[in-house]
Amino acid sequence: MSWIPPLLVAIPLLGAAVVAALDHITPTPVQDVLVVAASAATTALAFVLLWHAESHEVVHWFGGWQVHDGVALGVDFAVGPLAAGMCVVIGLVVTLALLYSLTFLREAARLFDALMLVALGAMCGFAMSGDLFNLFVWLELMGVAAYALTGFQVERLGPVQGAVNFAITNSVGGYLFAIGIALIYARTGSLNLAEIGRTLSHGPAGGLVIFAMTLLFCGLLVKGAVVPFHLWAADAYAVAPAPVCAVLGGVMTDIGLIGVARLYWTVFDVPFGHGHAVGDVLLWMGLVSAVLTGAMAFLQRHLKRMLAYSVLCHIGIMLAGIGLLDSAGLAGAELMFLAHALLTAGLFFVAGILHVDHGLIDELNLRGKGRGCWAPAVAWFAATIGLVGTPYVGIYLGHGLIDEGATGPGRSWVLVPLWLGSALAGAALLRAGARIFLGWGEADDPLLGRPFEEDPLERHVLRPLLVAVALTAVVLGLAISVVPGLGQRAEYAAERFRDRAGYAARVLRDQPMSPPQSLPVTIRHTSLDSFLYGGGATILALGLAVLGLYGRRLPQTALAVAERSLAPPIRVLRELHSGVVGDYVTWVAVGTAVTGAAWALLLR
Amino acid sequence: MSRRVRVALLAPALLVLGTLFAWAIAGLPAFGDYRGPYGYVLNRIVVPLRHTTNVVMATTFDVRGIDTMGEEFILYASVIGVTLLLRDESGARRAERRTRRLRSDAVRLVGVVLVGVGLLVGLWLVAFGYVTPGGGFPGGVVLAGAILVLYLIGSHRDYRPFRNEHLLDPLEGIGAGGYVVTGLAALVTGLAFLTNLFGFGTTGTLASGGSIGILNAAAGIAVAIAMLLLFAEFLETYVVPLEPEDVQS
Amino acid sequence: MSYLPYAVAAWLCLVGLAGVATSKNLVHLAVCLTVTQSSSYVLLLTVGYVDHGKAPIFKGVELGTPAVDPVVQALTLTDIVVSVVVVALILALALDAHRLSGTVDPDRIADISG
């Protein structure tokens, strides 16, 4: 089965080359079929790989360069169930996005499709790679494809600004990552993750390793859009076409977090695993990110920008799960990723449908216009409930596992900001849905800032296809919490992911891993705490949504007090998200410096 | 944020980063004291194994061939990206531009010599890339640069033939796709992806290295064409106004 | 002296970052980005240097002659391609920005914010 991992990269990339090369030669329907076939084939193969990866780590050494005299010479893909599961979801979301865009975009369609396939191949490669520099190559490849896709609508300044901010900020992150690679290479003389981990277990880990870890992680966290590296994300998502947003927000941003987890569990657990310092910093970044971006979501009126902040909120929760450094937290992050990718994609698809129907993307301008469109409305509300964490739908199981990971070592206070973030982001989405599809709420709300629009893309769309794709994504995403046996398998996958010694033995000495005992096929039980918090977050989200819709009707005194206390922080928040790339890069530098200083002081 | 606030945030951040950098550098081995096994092992075994004398190119196309495949596609994606970003959907056909023609014979002479030399050097760099210093990447860039000189000494119309979309796009696709197909060929025969399949020939000659030579040539073609397409995209956006007295028949 | 090349790499990185963060022109910004990028090349290549080592090319040179590390050179090659590509994209975006708004000042093309 080790012939599958390279195919997950080769098929999409070859597809991209063929499709772009045949652009003027073959008729459109043939090309459409080719594109969707390449993506679907990759997804199917990823499924097969997941099946096999569960019993043993699938390792593929490229070029036949096996380990020579104890030195890993070639590049390897090492795929466990967690990585394979990611590839499945990535493939699913990209396939859905390609189906959606078949009629959503007409101009430059072939170039668009080629870039999407390139992004698919790069993301799968990143998820599977076991080599540090290889990770960098896939990181840059997916970045290049994404920058161009974001700037797709070049007729307006907004997309150009979004693409510029995206490209520059993420490139800076990538270069920090590259410097980190050089430092690690100097220390260990190797680029293979398993080998680096083994080498670092001898000898002290001084400032060199700490700073290298800072650079590597911060580079990935820029991609993962975690506070304070997150400023580019809302600008980019606001202007990219809906299917691109589904891919960016659903899977590409999350992949940065999985990179952090992989690097930690194969390399940095060795020198720093005795304490919690590394994880704690990540945990705090995740918590701050979840609450701050949740609040920002509530302040938006542009639907895609609101969705962007909702994505970032969930990424914050996932990073917190990873930062807990235990299997439950990691498994929770993984399950949240599965549900969140599909649900967010569904929401972006619905936003695209609204855009096509009415030419508007602004919540206030769309007020009441969605009345009567029951299918998109159902999709929107269902996905929102799934994203808030209402018990037993959508992200609930994942969030519940993270809660367990936190309460285990006595950190129950973590649950409060995590659920608060979900509630805030969910409230924003509920409020928008109620305003658009039900016509509730005031016609104007100064809290939400000034409007900005974008031109609609294509009008000759096959609307049933768009709706079908959106509903499929939402249904799949909602079901994640109730798939029997998924929770236990996610936990097992997380255990395998954290087993550094087993991973190193498998990759470097070809020692097979012990197969798992049979896992039950039942819906995993979550704690009462999670149930209560989930219910509470739903109620809070509903309450905040109502407040957002009808807040103007509160008595004057209450309004005045609220305004006086909330206006300054809101103004500061808005000014920080200034849209100017120089500010963003400044924050990247500040964030890296602070994180580096924190780890330097904690790990010395 | 105003500029002053930005600098006020940036300066201490860069100072902290600089301090951390210095601390990290203190842990590095001294300059010239390379210890790691990776480079030494490769220098020792690549020539006997693959018969290519340029170990850097052997590393690029064989030992770490998958990285280079990713890199080729980065180049490919950027060409597609730049085409996407600079596309002119307004539908307005640009009037046939006649740019100023260069009048200086001295510049023309030097340019023609440069084109010739550039093409020769580029071809040599690509062809002998895996034997002596060079390779597909620098060779491809030199080739593209030589052709760009044609634009500098002539006019946009002289450069036009090298911008024929219907010819270059498939060729670019073949260059990038060919890399993947070579890798798949090995996979299909049951070996690992991108295994060097062909005979390794005699050390130090052109007939050595197996698939390294093929991949090197594919990379050279792909890079040259990508650069040409990139230059062409940028040149297309540059419109020079038509002045009657500058137009030479 | 033996740490000077590393210091150069660190300096390039920080100066490049400062340039990117304070630039008033997208073209200048793209160049500053390549300066930051070049710090990673310098670091990679200096890490792989072997005292009195020759280039890792053995045509006409006896096998076993001390040579520098070929891996970092291959990595730098890939790095350079990445840098070129990003510069090309940013320049294309700069052209678009100029066409749409008449300016290439990143501070002035902030159409969306908040």
PDB file of N, CA and C in Angstrom, chain A residues 350-387:
ATOM      1  N   VAL A 350     -23.130  28.818   0.682  1.00  0.00           N
ATOM      2  CA  VAL A 350     -24.405  29.547   0.789  1.00  0.00           C
ATOM      3  C   VAL A 350     -24.179  31.038   0.547  1.00  0.00           C
ATOM      4  N   ALA A 351     -23.099  31.574   1.099  1.00  0.00           N
ATOM      5  CA  ALA A 351     -22.810  32.995   0.866  1.00  0.00           C
ATOM      6  C   ALA A 351     -22.656  33.271  -0.617  1.00  0.00           C
ATOM      7  N   GLY A 352     -22.024  32.317  -1.314  1.00  0.00           N
ATOM      8  CA  GLY A 352     -21.890  32.467  -2.752  1.00  0.00           C
ATOM      9  C   GLY A 352     -23.240  32.460  -3.458  1.00  0.00           C
ATOM     10  N   ILE A 353     -24.141  31.592  -2.989  1.00  0.00           N
ATOM     11  CA  ILE A 353     -25.475  31.534  -3.594  1.00  0.00           C
ATOM     12  C   ILE A 353     -26.193  32.871  -3.391  1.00  0.00           C
ATOM     13  N   LEU A 354     -26.105  33.416  -2.172  1.00  0.00           N
ATOM     14  CA  LEU A 354     -26.735  34.706  -1.909  1.00  0.00           C
ATOM     15  C   LEU A 354     -26.163  35.783  -2.825  1.00  0.00           C
ATOM     16  N   HIS A 355     -24.865  35.709  -3.012  1.00  0.00           N
ATOM     17  CA  HIS A 355     -24.195  36.688  -3.845  1.00  0.00           C
ATOM     18  C   HIS A 355     -24.690  36.610  -5.284  1.00  0.00           C
ATOM     19  N   VAL A 356     -24.857  35.382  -5.745  1.00  0.00           N
ATOM     20  CA  VAL A 356     -25.329  35.202  -7.119  1.00  0.00           C
ATOM     21  C   VAL A 356     -26.788  35.653  -7.257  1.00  0.00           C
ATOM     22  N   ASP A 357     -27.605  35.294  -6.244  1.00  0.00           N
ATOM     23  CA  ASP A 357     -29.026  35.633  -6.335  1.00  0.00           C
ATOM     24  C   ASP A 357     -29.265  37.140  -6.303  1.00  0.00           C
ATOM     25  N   HIS A 358     -28.542  37.832  -5.415  1.00  0.00           N
ATOM     26  CA  HIS A 358     -28.898  39.229  -5.170  1.00  0.00           C
ATOM     27  C   HIS A 358     -27.788  40.200  -5.482  1.00  0.00           C
ATOM     28  N   GLY A 359     -26.612  39.699  -5.839  1.00  0.00           N
ATOM     29  CA  GLY A 359     -25.509  40.599  -6.131  1.00  0.00           C
ATOM     30  C   GLY A 359     -24.976  41.315  -4.900  1.00  0.00           C
ATOM     31  N   LEU A 360     -25.324  40.811  -3.710  1.00  0.00           N
ATOM     32  CA  LEU A 360     -24.904  41.494  -2.483  1.00  0.00           C
ATOM     33  C   LEU A 360     -24.256  40.496  -1.541  1.00  0.00           C
ATOM     34  N   ILE A 361     -23.356  41.013  -0.709  1.00  0.00           N
ATOM     35  CA  ILE A 361     -22.707  40.112   0.250  1.00  0.00           C
ATOM     36  C   ILE A 361     -22.745  40.740   1.640  1.00  0.00           C
ATOM     37  N   ASP A 362     -23.488  41.814   1.787  1.00  0.00           N
ATOM     38  CA  ASP A 362     -23.514  42.569   3.035  1.00  0.00           C
ATOM     39  C   ASP A 362     -24.762  42.181   3.825  1.00  0.00           C
ATOM     40  N   GLU A 363     -24.593  41.892   5.114  1.00  0.00           N
ATOM     41  CA  GLU A 363     -25.721  41.392   5.909  1.00  0.00           C
ATOM     42  C   GLU A 363     -26.865  42.384   5.950  1.00  0.00           C
ATOM     43  N   LEU A 364     -26.549  43.658   6.166  1.00  0.00           N
ATOM     44  CA  LEU A 364     -27.629  44.649   6.293  1.00  0.00           C
ATOM     45  C   LEU A 364     -28.311  44.882   4.954  1.00  0.00           C
ATOM     46  N   ASN A 365     -27.541  44.938   3.886  1.00  0.00           N
ATOM     47  CA  ASN A 365     -28.162  45.149   2.578  1.00  0.00           C
ATOM     48  C   ASN A 365     -29.003  43.970   2.150  1.00  0.00           C
ATOM     49  N   LEU A 366     -28.644  42.775   2.654  1.00  0.00           N
ATOM     50  CA  LEU A 366     -29.381  41.583   2.264  1.00  0.00           C
ATOM     51  C   LEU A 366     -30.604  41.341   3.138  1.00  0.00           C
ATOM     52  N   ARG A 367     -30.873  42.247   4.049  1.00  0.00           N
ATOM     53  CA  ARG A 367     -31.934  42.014   5.028  1.00  0.00           C
ATOM     54  C   ARG A 367     -33.245  41.652   4.354  1.00  0.00           C
ATOM     55  N   GLY A 368     -33.751  40.483   4.729  1.00  0.00           N
ATOM     56  CA  GLY A 368     -35.043  40.059   4.215  1.00  0.00           C
ATOM     57  C   GLY A 368     -35.003  39.480   2.823  1.00  0.00           C
ATOM     58  N   LYS A 369     -33.896  39.645   2.105  1.00  0.00           N
ATOM     59  CA  LYS A 369     -33.896  39.212   0.720  1.00  0.00           C
ATOM     60  C   LYS A 369     -33.860  37.706   0.593  1.00  0.00           C
ATOM     61  N   GLY A 370     -33.447  37.028   1.672  1.00  0.00           N
ATOM     62  CA  GLY A 370     -33.360  35.580   1.569  1.00  0.00           C
ATOM     63  C   GLY A 370     -34.673  34.880   1.868  1.00  0.00           C
ATOM     64  N   ARG A 371     -35.700  35.640   2.140  1.00  0.00           N
ATOM     65  CA  ARG A 371     -36.988  35.016   2.497  1.00  0.00           C
ATOM     66  C   ARG A 371     -37.476  34.179   1.348  1.00  0.00           C
ATOM     67  N   GLY A 372     -37.850  32.944   1.670  1.00  0.00           N
ATOM     68  CA  GLY A 372     -38.379  32.088   0.613  1.00  0.00           C
ATOM     69  C   GLY A 372     -37.345  31.155   0.021  1.00  0.00           C
ATOM     70  N   CYS A 373     -36.062  31.432   0.238  1.00  0.00           N
ATOM     71  CA  CYS A 373     -35.055  30.485  -0.259  1.00  0.00           C
ATOM     72  C   CYS A 373     -34.810  29.481   0.843  1.00  0.00           C
ATOM     73  N   TRP A 374     -35.620  28.438   0.872  1.00  0.00           N
ATOM     74  CA  TRP A 374     -35.563  27.590   2.063  1.00  0.00           C
ATOM     75  C   TRP A 374     -34.319  26.718   2.102  1.00  0.00           C
ATOM     76  N   ALA A 375     -33.842  26.273   0.937  1.00  0.00           N
ATOM     77  CA  ALA A 375     -32.699  25.344   0.967  1.00  0.00           C
ATOM     78  C   ALA A 375     -31.430  26.024   1.486  1.00  0.00           C
ATOM     79  N   PRO A 376     -31.050  27.193   0.939  1.00  0.00           N
ATOM     80  CA  PRO A 376     -29.880  27.848   1.513  1.00  0.00           C
ATOM     81  C   PRO A 376     -30.089  28.217   2.973  1.00  0.00           C
ATOM     82  N   ALA A 377     -31.344  28.598   3.332  1.00  0.00           N
ATOM     83  CA  ALA A 377     -31.589  28.976   4.728  1.00  0.00           C
ATOM     84  C   ALA A 377     -31.353  27.789   5.651  1.00  0.00           C
ATOM     85  N   VAL A 378     -31.904  26.632   5.256  1.00  0.00           N
ATOM     86  CA  VAL A 378     -31.710  25.432   6.077  1.00  0.00           C
ATOM     87  C   VAL A 378     -30.224  25.132   6.208  1.00  0.00           C
ATOM     88  N   ALA A 379     -29.522  25.199   5.080  1.00  0.00           N
ATOM     89  CA  ALA A 379     -28.086  24.914   5.118  1.00  0.00           C
ATOM     90  C   ALA A 379     -27.372  25.870   6.065  1.00  0.00           C
ATOM     91  N   TRP A 380     -27.702  27.148   5.964  1.00  0.00           N
ATOM     92  CA  TRP A 380     -27.023  28.148   6.789  1.00  0.00           C
ATOM     93  C   TRP A 380     -27.263  27.891   8.272  1.00  0.00           C
ATOM     94  N   PHE A 381     -28.547  27.747   8.643  1.00  0.00           N
ATOM     95  CA  PHE A 381     -28.842  27.599  10.073  1.00  0.00           C
ATOM     96  C   PHE A 381     -28.304  26.287  10.626  1.00  0.00           C
ATOM     97  N   ALA A 382     -28.432  25.221   9.824  1.00  0.00           N
ATOM     98  CA  ALA A 382     -27.922  23.933  10.290  1.00  0.00           C
ATOM     99  C   ALA A 382     -26.413  24.017  10.516  1.00  0.00           C
ATOM    100  N   ALA A 383     -25.709  24.611   9.566  1.00  0.00           N
ATOM    101  CA  ALA A 383     -24.257  24.707   9.711  1.00  0.00           C
ATOM    102  C   ALA A 383     -23.884  25.562  10.912  1.00  0.00           C
ATOM    103  N   THR A 384     -24.644  26.629  11.143  1.00  0.00           N
ATOM    104  CA  THR A 384     -24.319  27.484  12.285  1.00  0.00           C
ATOM    105  C   THR A 384     -24.480  26.727  13.589  1.00  0.00           C
ATOM    106  N   ILE A 385     -25.592  25.987  13.707  1.00  0.00           N
ATOM    107  CA  ILE A 385     -25.793  25.198  14.927  1.00  0.00           C
ATOM    108  C   ILE A 385     -24.656  24.200  15.086  1.00  0.00           C
ATOM    109  N   GLY A 386     -24.247  23.617  13.979  1.00  0.00           N
ATOM    110  CA  GLY A 386     -23.135  22.677  14.037  1.00  0.00           C
ATOM    111  C   GLY A 386     -21.847  23.332  14.484  1.00  0.00           C
ATOM    112  N   LEU A 387     -21.646  24.585  14.126  1.00  0.00           N
ATOM    113  CA  LEU A 387     -20.402  25.252  14.477  1.00  0.00           C
ATOM    114  C   LEU A 387     -20.413  25.812  15.892  1.00  0.00           C
TER     115      LEU A 387
END
